């Protein structure tokens, strides 16, 4: 979410009249200072200037008797009146800008490529947000409900509350906590991987077959993993080790029997590199590997050795190809 007020200052009206109170308010607003604006003091100074300008003298009384239109014109032309109007506009704009800025920062959290972020949500849930990922908290999160949307990947250690289930929407899948710690990793919104190290998680995926839409659901316990796709949910019991749970919680990039679809998207988030598979027969292979800040050349080498392929780094890509057989000598 982008704050549309950022970088836009109100146009300044050019006039010969200035007021110290108004100038101070403008400086405070532009700087985004946290201290409260002294509204009463500023209005008092404006009122004093109006008195000095003679807005309440006998000439105004005569003008008021002659016709209300003259009074309106006289007041609007008076510098002090224009300053009071500008004061109201500044105060309203400042309050709106600050309110909008606060709302945006409370609802959305995001990271850039290669960067992770540790968060504690309003309900006490701990989150390790993966690179190039974001979570969007639905309005009222922590109050009437605990629902959020995830793009990318994140590790969650959820504060359990039976009255308010913790639900994550990622792509077409929904992951619901039953008091647990787990990783959720998205691949192009078509594949969602879930790895559970503590407690239980319920994974639900909308499945469409022969024009009929239905839900497929599975409950994972500590040590279980699952991959949800448009075809259904593939469940694997006891594949998550304690060591993997520690690594994921610490923000390490870890794969256990991961599809190259999942690996491709995760490598792009963590390293900004694309995985290119030149041989379609390699697409069904799976990867088990750990990466902890290795350079891309090392990542390519590990991919090649683990998958049994030629893995060559070419700029911002790693190309996977079948190992070419060297013809034997006659």
PDB file of C-alpha atoms in Angstrom:
ATOM      1  CA  UNK A   1       0.000   0.000   0.000  1.00  0.00           C
ATOM      2  CA  UNK A   2       1.332   3.387  -0.903  1.00  0.00           C
ATOM      3  CA  UNK A   3       0.593   6.529   1.042  1.00  0.00           C
ATOM      4  CA  UNK A   4      -0.638   9.010  -1.561  1.00  0.00           C
ATOM      5  CA  UNK A   5       0.150  11.931   0.724  1.00  0.00           C
ATOM      6  CA  UNK A   6       3.908  11.264   0.832  1.00  0.00           C
ATOM      7  CA  UNK A   7       6.007  13.805  -1.027  1.00  0.00           C
ATOM      8  CA  UNK A   8       3.182  16.264  -1.656  1.00  0.00           C
ATOM      9  CA  UNK A   9       3.157  19.561   0.197  1.00  0.00           C
ATOM     10  CA  UNK A  10       0.221  21.987  -0.005  1.00  0.00           C
ATOM     11  CA  UNK A  11       0.659  24.813  -2.466  1.00  0.00           C
ATOM     12  CA  UNK A  12       1.633  28.054  -0.759  1.00  0.00           C
ATOM     13  CA  UNK A  13      -0.447  31.111  -1.535  1.00  0.00           C
ATOM     14  CA  UNK A  14       1.702  34.098  -2.299  1.00  0.00           C
ATOM     15  CA  UNK A  15       0.627  37.231  -0.411  1.00  0.00           C
ATOM     16  CA  UNK A  16       2.168  40.148   1.339  1.00  0.00           C
ATOM     17  CA  UNK A  17       0.761  39.159   4.748  1.00  0.00           C
ATOM     18  CA  UNK A  18       2.666  36.786   7.057  1.00  0.00           C
ATOM     19  CA  UNK A  19       2.041  35.590  10.584  1.00  0.00           C
ATOM     20  CA  UNK A  20       4.569  34.020  12.995  1.00  0.00           C
ATOM     21  CA  UNK A  21       1.990  31.563  14.387  1.00  0.00           C
ATOM     22  CA  UNK A  22       1.112  30.290  10.923  1.00  0.00           C
ATOM     23  CA  UNK A  23       4.777  30.058   9.893  1.00  0.00           C
ATOM     24  CA  UNK A  24       5.549  27.985  12.988  1.00  0.00           C
ATOM     25  CA  UNK A  25       2.659  25.619  12.210  1.00  0.00           C
ATOM     26  CA  UNK A  26       3.858  25.141   8.636  1.00  0.00           C
ATOM     27  CA  UNK A  27       7.380  24.309   9.811  1.00  0.00           C
ATOM     28  CA  UNK A  28       6.044  21.809  12.387  1.00  0.00           C
ATOM     29  CA  UNK A  29       3.772  20.117   9.839  1.00  0.00           C
ATOM     30  CA  UNK A  30       6.464  19.752   7.169  1.00  0.00           C
ATOM     31  CA  UNK A  31       8.938  18.279   9.640  1.00  0.00           C
ATOM     32  CA  UNK A  32       6.371  15.704  10.847  1.00  0.00           C
ATOM     33  CA  UNK A  33       7.145  16.532  14.466  1.00  0.00           C
ATOM     34  CA  UNK A  34       5.613  14.267  17.095  1.00  0.00           C
ATOM     35  CA  UNK A  35       4.910  17.039  19.613  1.00  0.00           C
ATOM     36  CA  UNK A  36       1.286  18.344  19.643  1.00  0.00           C
ATOM     37  CA  UNK A  37       0.431  21.559  17.834  1.00  0.00           C
ATOM     38  CA  UNK A  38      -0.459  24.465  20.155  1.00  0.00           C
ATOM     39  CA  UNK A  39      -3.827  25.197  18.561  1.00  0.00           C
ATOM     40  CA  UNK A  40      -5.129  27.451  21.339  1.00  0.00           C
ATOM     41  CA  UNK A  41      -1.983  29.574  21.362  1.00  0.00           C
ATOM     42  CA  UNK A  42      -1.971  29.961  17.595  1.00  0.00           C
ATOM     43  CA  UNK A  43      -5.644  30.969  17.474  1.00  0.00           C
ATOM     44  CA  UNK A  44      -5.052  33.493  20.259  1.00  0.00           C
ATOM     45  CA  UNK A  45      -2.265  35.124  18.229  1.00  0.00           C
ATOM     46  CA  UNK A  46      -4.473  35.227  15.138  1.00  0.00           C
ATOM     47  CA  UNK A  47      -7.286  36.804  17.152  1.00  0.00           C
ATOM     48  CA  UNK A  48      -4.913  39.451  18.461  1.00  0.00           C
ATOM     49  CA  UNK A  49      -3.830  40.304  14.923  1.00  0.00           C
ATOM     50  CA  UNK A  50      -7.451  40.593  13.852  1.00  0.00           C
ATOM     51  CA  UNK A  51      -8.024  43.138  16.633  1.00  0.00           C
ATOM     52  CA  UNK A  52      -4.900  45.089  15.623  1.00  0.00           C
ATOM     53  CA  UNK A  53      -6.084  45.112  12.016  1.00  0.00           C
ATOM     54  CA  UNK A  54      -9.271  46.912  13.093  1.00  0.00           C
ATOM     55  CA  UNK A  55     -11.755  44.298  12.000  1.00  0.00           C
ATOM     56  CA  UNK A  56     -14.114  45.189  14.881  1.00  0.00           C
ATOM     57  CA  UNK A  57     -14.054  49.004  14.531  1.00  0.00           C
ATOM     58  CA  UNK A  58     -16.883  51.412  13.645  1.00  0.00           C
ATOM     59  CA  UNK A  59     -16.170  51.210   9.903  1.00  0.00           C
ATOM     60  CA  UNK A  60     -17.006  47.514   9.926  1.00  0.00           C
ATOM     61  CA  UNK A  61     -20.207  48.214  11.891  1.00  0.00           C
ATOM     62  CA  UNK A  62     -21.248  50.746   9.277  1.00  0.00           C
ATOM     63  CA  UNK A  63     -20.432  48.367   6.483  1.00  0.00           C
ATOM     64  CA  UNK A  64     -22.432  45.597   8.175  1.00  0.00           C
ATOM     65  CA  UNK A  65     -25.457  47.908   8.340  1.00  0.00           C
ATOM     66  CA  UNK A  66     -25.035  48.835   4.672  1.00  0.00           C
ATOM     67  CA  UNK A  67     -25.029  45.219   3.422  1.00  0.00           C
ATOM     68  CA  UNK A  68     -23.641  41.808   4.264  1.00  0.00           C
ATOM     69  CA  UNK A  69     -21.838  41.510   0.921  1.00  0.00           C
ATOM     70  CA  UNK A  70     -19.513  44.392   1.812  1.00  0.00           C
ATOM     71  CA  UNK A  71     -18.618  42.766   5.108  1.00  0.00           C
ATOM     72  CA  UNK A  72     -17.751  39.444   3.441  1.00  0.00           C
ATOM     73  CA  UNK A  73     -15.537  41.200   0.944  1.00  0.00           C
ATOM     74  CA  UNK A  74     -13.819  43.234   3.678  1.00  0.00           C
ATOM     75  CA  UNK A  75     -13.159  40.192   5.863  1.00  0.00           C
ATOM     76  CA  UNK A  76     -11.787  38.058   3.019  1.00  0.00           C
ATOM     77  CA  UNK A  77      -9.454  40.849   1.879  1.00  0.00           C
ATOM     78  CA  UNK A  78      -8.085  41.275   5.418  1.00  0.00           C
ATOM     79  CA  UNK A  79      -4.702  39.535   5.833  1.00  0.00           C
ATOM     80  CA  UNK A  80      -5.574  38.230   9.306  1.00  0.00           C
ATOM     81  CA  UNK A  81      -8.733  36.544   8.013  1.00  0.00           C
ATOM     82  CA  UNK A  82      -6.829  34.777   5.245  1.00  0.00           C
ATOM     83  CA  UNK A  83      -4.279  33.632   7.839  1.00  0.00           C
ATOM     84  CA  UNK A  84      -7.050  32.154  10.022  1.00  0.00           C
ATOM     85  CA  UNK A  85      -8.481  30.270   7.020  1.00  0.00           C
ATOM     86  CA  UNK A  86      -5.033  28.943   6.136  1.00  0.00           C
ATOM     87  CA  UNK A  87      -4.563  27.881   9.776  1.00  0.00           C
ATOM     88  CA  UNK A  88      -7.691  25.720   9.606  1.00  0.00           C
ATOM     89  CA  UNK A  89      -6.538  24.149   6.315  1.00  0.00           C
ATOM     90  CA  UNK A  90      -3.078  23.402   7.705  1.00  0.00           C
ATOM     91  CA  UNK A  91      -4.442  21.805  10.875  1.00  0.00           C
ATOM     92  CA  UNK A  92      -6.904  19.650   8.924  1.00  0.00           C
ATOM     93  CA  UNK A  93      -4.286  18.588   6.393  1.00  0.00           C
ATOM     94  CA  UNK A  94      -1.767  17.731   9.108  1.00  0.00           C
ATOM     95  CA  UNK A  95      -4.244  15.580  10.990  1.00  0.00           C
ATOM     96  CA  UNK A  96      -5.323  13.749   7.811  1.00  0.00           C
ATOM     97  CA  UNK A  97      -1.707  13.167   6.700  1.00  0.00           C
ATOM     98  CA  UNK A  98      -0.621  11.846  10.093  1.00  0.00           C
ATOM     99  CA  UNK A  99      -3.707   9.646  10.423  1.00  0.00           C
ATOM    100  CA  UNK A 100      -3.187   8.161   6.948  1.00  0.00           C
ATOM    101  CA  UNK A 101       0.525   7.567   7.547  1.00  0.00           C
ATOM    102  CA  UNK A 102      -0.208   5.752  10.832  1.00  0.00           C
ATOM    103  CA  UNK A 103      -2.909   3.557   9.263  1.00  0.00           C
ATOM    104  CA  UNK A 104      -0.679   2.480   6.384  1.00  0.00           C
ATOM    105  CA  UNK A 105       2.272   1.538   8.608  1.00  0.00           C
ATOM    106  CA  UNK A 106       0.016  -0.524  10.888  1.00  0.00           C
ATOM    107  CA  UNK A 107      -1.676  -2.558   8.122  1.00  0.00           C
ATOM    108  CA  UNK A 108       1.114  -3.569   5.731  1.00  0.00           C
ATOM    109  CA  UNK A 109       4.663  -4.831   6.213  1.00  0.00           C
ATOM    110  CA  UNK A 110       7.027  -5.564   3.327  1.00  0.00           C
ATOM    111  CA  UNK A 111      10.646  -6.440   2.579  1.00  0.00           C
ATOM    112  CA  UNK A 112      12.966  -5.981  -0.390  1.00  0.00           C
ATOM    113  CA  UNK A 113      14.913  -8.632  -2.300  1.00  0.00           C
ATOM    114  CA  UNK A 114      17.475 -10.359  -0.067  1.00  0.00           C
ATOM    115  CA  UNK A 115      16.202  -8.797   3.184  1.00  0.00           C
ATOM    116  CA  UNK A 116      14.218 -10.392   6.018  1.00  0.00           C
ATOM    117  CA  UNK A 117      12.311  -8.662   8.810  1.00  0.00           C
ATOM    118  CA  UNK A 118      11.335  -9.783  12.316  1.00  0.00           C
ATOM    119  CA  UNK A 119       7.904  -8.585  13.493  1.00  0.00           C
ATOM    120  CA  UNK A 120       5.679  -8.951  16.529  1.00  0.00           C
ATOM    121  CA  UNK A 121       2.005  -8.450  15.668  1.00  0.00           C
ATOM    122  CA  UNK A 122      -0.616  -6.881  17.944  1.00  0.00           C
ATOM    123  CA  UNK A 123      -1.699 -10.280  19.287  1.00  0.00           C
ATOM    124  CA  UNK A 124       1.867 -11.253  20.234  1.00  0.00           C
ATOM    125  CA  UNK A 125       2.427 -13.502  17.202  1.00  0.00           C
ATOM    126  CA  UNK A 126       6.058 -13.498  16.042  1.00  0.00           C
ATOM    127  CA  UNK A 127       6.774 -13.287  12.316  1.00  0.00           C
ATOM    128  CA  UNK A 128       9.967 -13.598  10.306  1.00  0.00           C
ATOM    129  CA  UNK A 129       9.036 -12.064   6.943  1.00  0.00           C
ATOM    130  CA  UNK A 130      11.109 -13.447   4.071  1.00  0.00           C
ATOM    131  CA  UNK A 131      12.718 -11.385   1.287  1.00  0.00           C
ATOM    132  CA  UNK A 132      10.574  -9.629  -1.346  1.00  0.00           C
ATOM    133  CA  UNK A 133       7.489 -10.558   0.686  1.00  0.00           C
ATOM    134  CA  UNK A 134       4.620  -8.745   2.385  1.00  0.00           C
ATOM    135  CA  UNK A 135       1.793  -9.304   4.837  1.00  0.00           C
ATOM    136  CA  UNK A 136      -1.404  -7.273   4.828  1.00  0.00           C
ATOM    137  CA  UNK A 137      -3.440  -7.261   8.028  1.00  0.00           C
ATOM    138  CA  UNK A 138      -7.184  -7.095   7.460  1.00  0.00           C
ATOM    139  CA  UNK A 139      -8.993  -4.168   9.085  1.00  0.00           C
ATOM    140  CA  UNK A 140      -9.666  -4.944  12.749  1.00  0.00           C
ATOM    141  CA  UNK A 141      -6.789  -7.431  13.095  1.00  0.00           C
ATOM    142  CA  UNK A 142      -6.207  -8.288  16.751  1.00  0.00           C
ATOM    143  CA  UNK A 143      -9.685  -7.107  17.692  1.00  0.00           C
ATOM    144  CA  UNK A 144     -12.630  -8.906  16.126  1.00  0.00           C
ATOM    145  CA  UNK A 145     -10.429 -11.333  14.166  1.00  0.00           C
ATOM    146  CA  UNK A 146      -6.880 -12.341  13.215  1.00  0.00           C
ATOM    147  CA  UNK A 147      -6.817 -12.582   9.429  1.00  0.00           C
ATOM    148  CA  UNK A 148      -4.022 -11.531   7.087  1.00  0.00           C
ATOM    149  CA  UNK A 149      -2.820 -12.036   3.529  1.00  0.00           C
ATOM    150  CA  UNK A 150       0.720 -13.167   2.691  1.00  0.00           C
ATOM    151  CA  UNK A 151       2.666 -12.654  -0.533  1.00  0.00           C
ATOM    152  CA  UNK A 152       5.989 -14.487  -0.693  1.00  0.00           C
ATOM    153  CA  UNK A 153       7.130 -16.348   2.409  1.00  0.00           C
ATOM    154  CA  UNK A 154       7.111 -15.986   6.181  1.00  0.00           C
ATOM    155  CA  UNK A 155       7.756 -17.946   9.362  1.00  0.00           C
ATOM    156  CA  UNK A 156       5.041 -17.670  12.046  1.00  0.00           C
ATOM    157  CA  UNK A 157       5.058 -18.496  15.755  1.00  0.00           C
ATOM    158  CA  UNK A 158       1.439 -17.891  16.611  1.00  0.00           C
ATOM    159  CA  UNK A 159      -0.056 -16.883  19.949  1.00  0.00           C
ATOM    160  CA  UNK A 160      -2.975 -19.289  20.185  1.00  0.00           C
ATOM    161  CA  UNK A 161      -6.508 -17.999  20.784  1.00  0.00           C
ATOM    162  CA  UNK A 162      -9.366 -20.454  20.212  1.00  0.00           C
ATOM    163  CA  UNK A 163     -11.920 -17.626  20.112  1.00  0.00           C
ATOM    164  CA  UNK A 164      -9.992 -15.858  17.311  1.00  0.00           C
ATOM    165  CA  UNK A 165      -8.317 -18.321  14.917  1.00  0.00           C
ATOM    166  CA  UNK A 166      -5.170 -17.066  13.187  1.00  0.00           C
ATOM    167  CA  UNK A 167      -5.832 -17.390   9.433  1.00  0.00           C
ATOM    168  CA  UNK A 168      -3.408 -16.684   6.574  1.00  0.00           C
ATOM    169  CA  UNK A 169      -4.624 -16.269   2.994  1.00  0.00           C
ATOM    170  CA  UNK A 170      -1.851 -17.001   0.470  1.00  0.00           C
ATOM    171  CA  UNK A 171      -2.786 -17.478  -3.158  1.00  0.00           C
ATOM    172  CA  UNK A 172      -5.772 -19.818  -3.277  1.00  0.00           C
ATOM    173  CA  UNK A 173      -4.830 -21.518   0.005  1.00  0.00           C
ATOM    174  CA  UNK A 174      -5.796 -20.751   3.598  1.00  0.00           C
ATOM    175  CA  UNK A 175      -3.559 -21.747   6.506  1.00  0.00           C
ATOM    176  CA  UNK A 176      -5.172 -21.757   9.951  1.00  0.00           C
ATOM    177  CA  UNK A 177      -3.215 -22.057  13.184  1.00  0.00           C
ATOM    178  CA  UNK A 178      -4.107 -24.490  15.911  1.00  0.00           C
ATOM    179  CA  UNK A 179      -1.309 -23.122  18.199  1.00  0.00           C
ATOM    180  CA  UNK A 180       1.979 -23.596  16.390  1.00  0.00           C
ATOM    181  CA  UNK A 181       5.164 -22.506  14.568  1.00  0.00           C
ATOM    182  CA  UNK A 182       5.396 -23.000  10.816  1.00  0.00           C
ATOM    183  CA  UNK A 183       6.721 -21.709   7.485  1.00  0.00           C
ATOM    184  CA  UNK A 184       4.532 -20.678   4.548  1.00  0.00           C
ATOM    185  CA  UNK A 185       6.165 -20.249   1.133  1.00  0.00           C
ATOM    186  CA  UNK A 186       4.323 -19.167  -2.022  1.00  0.00           C
ATOM    187  CA  UNK A 187       5.275 -19.900  -5.636  1.00  0.00           C
ATOM    188  CA  UNK A 188       3.408 -17.722  -8.152  1.00  0.00           C
ATOM    189  CA  UNK A 189       0.136 -18.110  -6.213  1.00  0.00           C
ATOM    190  CA  UNK A 190      -0.248 -21.589  -7.760  1.00  0.00           C
ATOM    191  CA  UNK A 191       1.810 -23.584  -5.263  1.00  0.00           C
ATOM    192  CA  UNK A 192       1.973 -23.074  -1.503  1.00  0.00           C
ATOM    193  CA  UNK A 193       4.381 -25.004   0.717  1.00  0.00           C
ATOM    194  CA  UNK A 194       3.773 -25.341   4.476  1.00  0.00           C
ATOM    195  CA  UNK A 195       6.337 -26.729   6.949  1.00  0.00           C
ATOM    196  CA  UNK A 196       5.296 -27.280  10.590  1.00  0.00           C
ATOM    197  CA  UNK A 197       7.778 -27.550  13.459  1.00  0.00           C
ATOM    198  CA  UNK A 198       5.415 -27.071  16.421  1.00  0.00           C
ATOM    199  CA  UNK A 199       1.722 -27.676  17.104  1.00  0.00           C
ATOM    200  CA  UNK A 200      -0.888 -28.094  14.360  1.00  0.00           C
ATOM    201  CA  UNK A 201      -1.879 -26.290  11.180  1.00  0.00           C
ATOM    202  CA  UNK A 202      -4.928 -26.743   8.979  1.00  0.00           C
ATOM    203  CA  UNK A 203      -4.349 -26.167   5.256  1.00  0.00           C
ATOM    204  CA  UNK A 204      -7.311 -25.620   2.931  1.00  0.00           C
ATOM    205  CA  UNK A 205      -7.127 -25.207  -0.846  1.00  0.00           C
ATOM    206  CA  UNK A 206      -9.914 -24.478  -3.312  1.00  0.00           C
ATOM    207  CA  UNK A 207      -9.900 -27.246  -5.916  1.00  0.00           C
ATOM    208  CA  UNK A 208     -11.678 -27.035  -9.277  1.00  0.00           C
ATOM    209  CA  UNK A 209     -12.388 -30.187 -11.245  1.00  0.00           C
ATOM    210  CA  UNK A 210     -14.850 -30.672 -14.130  1.00  0.00           C
ATOM    211  CA  UNK A 211     -16.367 -27.281 -13.448  1.00  0.00           C
ATOM    212  CA  UNK A 212     -17.128 -28.137  -9.820  1.00  0.00           C
ATOM    213  CA  UNK A 213     -15.434 -26.056  -7.108  1.00  0.00           C
ATOM    214  CA  UNK A 214     -14.659 -27.754  -3.810  1.00  0.00           C
ATOM    215  CA  UNK A 215     -12.263 -27.421  -0.905  1.00  0.00           C
ATOM    216  CA  UNK A 216      -9.514 -29.859  -0.006  1.00  0.00           C
ATOM    217  CA  UNK A 217      -8.277 -29.720   3.590  1.00  0.00           C
ATOM    218  CA  UNK A 218      -5.574 -31.439   5.640  1.00  0.00           C
ATOM    219  CA  UNK A 219      -4.312 -31.029   9.208  1.00  0.00           C
ATOM    220  CA  UNK A 220      -0.538 -30.991   9.749  1.00  0.00           C
ATOM    221  CA  UNK A 221       1.205 -31.818  13.018  1.00  0.00           C
ATOM    222  CA  UNK A 222       4.726 -31.023  14.191  1.00  0.00           C
ATOM    223  CA  UNK A 223       7.194 -32.419  11.649  1.00  0.00           C
ATOM    224  CA  UNK A 224       4.702 -32.552   8.781  1.00  0.00           C
ATOM    225  CA  UNK A 225       4.853 -30.741   5.468  1.00  0.00           C
ATOM    226  CA  UNK A 226       2.407 -30.150   2.644  1.00  0.00           C
ATOM    227  CA  UNK A 227       2.289 -28.577  -0.804  1.00  0.00           C
ATOM    228  CA  UNK A 228      -1.039 -27.173  -2.015  1.00  0.00           C
ATOM    229  CA  UNK A 229      -1.605 -26.856  -5.781  1.00  0.00           C
ATOM    230  CA  UNK A 230      -4.605 -26.577  -8.074  1.00  0.00           C
ATOM    231  CA  UNK A 231      -4.648 -30.376  -8.269  1.00  0.00           C
ATOM    232  CA  UNK A 232      -4.908 -30.875  -4.509  1.00  0.00           C
ATOM    233  CA  UNK A 233      -2.748 -31.034  -1.363  1.00  0.00           C
ATOM    234  CA  UNK A 234       0.285 -33.317  -1.237  1.00  0.00           C
ATOM    235  CA  UNK A 235       0.899 -34.353   2.380  1.00  0.00           C
ATOM    236  CA  UNK A 236       4.246 -35.601   3.746  1.00  0.00           C
ATOM    237  CA  UNK A 237       4.445 -36.804   7.352  1.00  0.00           C
ATOM    238  CA  UNK A 238       7.551 -36.409   9.514  1.00  0.00           C
ATOM    239  CA  UNK A 239       9.728 -34.614   6.945  1.00  0.00           C
ATOM    240  CA  UNK A 240      10.499 -31.475   8.989  1.00  0.00           C
ATOM    241  CA  UNK A 241      13.422 -31.958  11.379  1.00  0.00           C
ATOM    242  CA  UNK A 242      14.111 -29.951  14.520  1.00  0.00           C
ATOM    243  CA  UNK A 243      17.237 -28.520  12.865  1.00  0.00           C
ATOM    244  CA  UNK A 244      15.179 -27.279   9.916  1.00  0.00           C
ATOM    245  CA  UNK A 245      12.694 -25.623  12.285  1.00  0.00           C
ATOM    246  CA  UNK A 246      15.530 -23.727  14.005  1.00  0.00           C
ATOM    247  CA  UNK A 247      17.001 -22.662  10.649  1.00  0.00           C
ATOM    248  CA  UNK A 248      13.656 -21.419   9.335  1.00  0.00           C
ATOM    249  CA  UNK A 249      12.944 -19.473  12.525  1.00  0.00           C
ATOM    250  CA  UNK A 250      16.362 -17.826  12.205  1.00  0.00           C
ATOM    251  CA  UNK A 251      15.603 -16.688   8.662  1.00  0.00           C
ATOM    252  CA  UNK A 252      17.781 -19.169   6.749  1.00  0.00           C
ATOM    253  CA  UNK A 253      16.869 -20.340   3.251  1.00  0.00           C
ATOM    254  CA  UNK A 254      16.251 -24.071   3.566  1.00  0.00           C
ATOM    255  CA  UNK A 255      14.751 -26.566   1.114  1.00  0.00           C
ATOM    256  CA  UNK A 256      13.659 -30.111   1.939  1.00  0.00           C
ATOM    257  CA  UNK A 257      12.444 -32.136  -1.043  1.00  0.00           C
ATOM    258  CA  UNK A 258      11.267 -28.849  -2.602  1.00  0.00           C
ATOM    259  CA  UNK A 259      10.016 -28.672  -6.180  1.00  0.00           C
ATOM    260  CA  UNK A 260      12.070 -26.594  -8.612  1.00  0.00           C
ATOM    261  CA  UNK A 261       8.995 -24.371  -8.939  1.00  0.00           C
ATOM    262  CA  UNK A 262       9.311 -23.483  -5.253  1.00  0.00           C
ATOM    263  CA  UNK A 263      13.110 -23.218  -5.474  1.00  0.00           C
ATOM    264  CA  UNK A 264      12.923 -20.868  -8.469  1.00  0.00           C
ATOM    265  CA  UNK A 265      10.654 -18.340  -6.717  1.00  0.00           C
ATOM    266  CA  UNK A 266      12.525 -18.505  -3.413  1.00  0.00           C
ATOM    267  CA  UNK A 267      15.915 -17.943  -5.073  1.00  0.00           C
ATOM    268  CA  UNK A 268      14.501 -14.913  -6.859  1.00  0.00           C
ATOM    269  CA  UNK A 269      13.295 -13.428  -3.559  1.00  0.00           C
ATOM    270  CA  UNK A 270      16.519 -14.154  -1.679  1.00  0.00           C
ATOM    271  CA  UNK A 271      19.109 -13.487  -4.382  1.00  0.00           C
ATOM    272  CA  UNK A 272      17.308 -11.613  -7.171  1.00  0.00           C
ATOM    273  CA  UNK A 273      18.304 -14.394  -9.576  1.00  0.00           C
ATOM    274  CA  UNK A 274      16.100 -16.450 -11.897  1.00  0.00           C
ATOM    275  CA  UNK A 275      16.393 -20.212 -12.296  1.00  0.00           C
ATOM    276  CA  UNK A 276      16.190 -21.239 -15.974  1.00  0.00           C
ATOM    277  CA  UNK A 277      15.517 -24.894 -16.803  1.00  0.00           C
ATOM    278  CA  UNK A 278      16.516 -25.644 -20.389  1.00  0.00           C
ATOM    279  CA  UNK A 279      15.501 -29.297 -20.263  1.00  0.00           C
ATOM    280  CA  UNK A 280      11.848 -29.982 -19.418  1.00  0.00           C
ATOM    281  CA  UNK A 281      12.739 -33.404 -18.044  1.00  0.00           C
ATOM    282  CA  UNK A 282      14.551 -31.695 -15.139  1.00  0.00           C
ATOM    283  CA  UNK A 283      11.423 -29.854 -13.953  1.00  0.00           C
ATOM    284  CA  UNK A 284      10.214 -32.819 -11.899  1.00  0.00           C
ATOM    285  CA  UNK A 285      13.352 -32.984  -9.755  1.00  0.00           C
ATOM    286  CA  UNK A 286      13.361 -31.918  -6.095  1.00  0.00           C
ATOM    287  CA  UNK A 287      15.986 -30.164  -4.000  1.00  0.00           C
ATOM    288  CA  UNK A 288      17.199 -30.586  -0.425  1.00  0.00           C
ATOM    289  CA  UNK A 289      19.749 -27.918   0.510  1.00  0.00           C
ATOM    290  CA  UNK A 290      20.563 -25.087   2.919  1.00  0.00           C
ATOM    291  CA  UNK A 291      21.785 -21.641   1.896  1.00  0.00           C
ATOM    292  CA  UNK A 292      23.055 -19.179   4.486  1.00  0.00           C
ATOM    293  CA  UNK A 293      24.362 -16.107   2.696  1.00  0.00           C
ATOM    294  CA  UNK A 294      26.419 -17.998   0.125  1.00  0.00           C
ATOM    295  CA  UNK A 295      27.454 -16.112  -3.045  1.00  0.00           C
ATOM    296  CA  UNK A 296      25.606 -16.983  -6.238  1.00  0.00           C
ATOM    297  CA  UNK A 297      28.526 -18.981  -7.576  1.00  0.00           C
ATOM    298  CA  UNK A 298      28.265 -21.239  -4.518  1.00  0.00           C
ATOM    299  CA  UNK A 299      24.481 -21.513  -4.913  1.00  0.00           C
ATOM    300  CA  UNK A 300      24.920 -22.608  -8.532  1.00  0.00           C
ATOM    301  CA  UNK A 301      27.530 -25.189  -7.510  1.00  0.00           C
ATOM    302  CA  UNK A 302      25.262 -26.662  -4.806  1.00  0.00           C
ATOM    303  CA  UNK A 303      22.348 -26.868  -7.251  1.00  0.00           C
ATOM    304  CA  UNK A 304      24.485 -28.681  -9.787  1.00  0.00           C
ATOM    305  CA  UNK A 305      25.886 -31.216  -7.316  1.00  0.00           C
ATOM    306  CA  UNK A 306      22.573 -31.865  -5.544  1.00  0.00           C
ATOM    307  CA  UNK A 307      20.425 -32.159  -8.656  1.00  0.00           C
ATOM    308  CA  UNK A 308      23.052 -33.893 -10.799  1.00  0.00           C
ATOM    309  CA  UNK A 309      22.912 -31.252 -13.540  1.00  0.00           C
ATOM    310  CA  UNK A 310      25.062 -28.580 -15.127  1.00  0.00           C
ATOM    311  CA  UNK A 311      24.274 -25.327 -13.262  1.00  0.00           C
ATOM    312  CA  UNK A 312      25.840 -22.228 -14.788  1.00  0.00           C
ATOM    313  CA  UNK A 313      25.498 -18.673 -13.496  1.00  0.00           C
ATOM    314  CA  UNK A 314      24.973 -16.137 -16.279  1.00  0.00           C
ATOM    315  CA  UNK A 315      24.431 -12.660 -14.848  1.00  0.00           C
ATOM    316  CA  UNK A 316      21.130 -12.677 -12.985  1.00  0.00           C
ATOM    317  CA  UNK A 317      20.229 -16.225 -14.020  1.00  0.00           C
ATOM    318  CA  UNK A 318      21.310 -19.763 -13.116  1.00  0.00           C
ATOM    319  CA  UNK A 319      20.807 -22.110 -16.061  1.00  0.00           C
ATOM    320  CA  UNK A 320      20.154 -25.790 -15.403  1.00  0.00           C
ATOM    321  CA  UNK A 321      20.983 -28.267 -18.150  1.00  0.00           C
ATOM    322  CA  UNK A 322      21.536 -31.987 -18.463  1.00  0.00           C
ATOM    323  CA  UNK A 323      25.115 -33.074 -17.979  1.00  0.00           C
ATOM    324  CA  UNK A 324      26.542 -33.717 -21.394  1.00  0.00           C
ATOM    325  CA  UNK A 325      28.130 -37.099 -21.782  1.00  0.00           C
ATOM    326  CA  UNK A 326      31.695 -37.048 -22.963  1.00  0.00           C
ATOM    327  CA  UNK A 327      32.067 -39.531 -25.832  1.00  0.00           C
ATOM    328  CA  UNK A 328      34.434 -42.324 -25.007  1.00  0.00           C
ATOM    329  CA  UNK A 329      37.474 -42.939 -27.124  1.00  0.00           C
ATOM    330  CA  UNK A 330      37.311 -45.860 -29.508  1.00  0.00           C
TER     331      UNK A 330
END
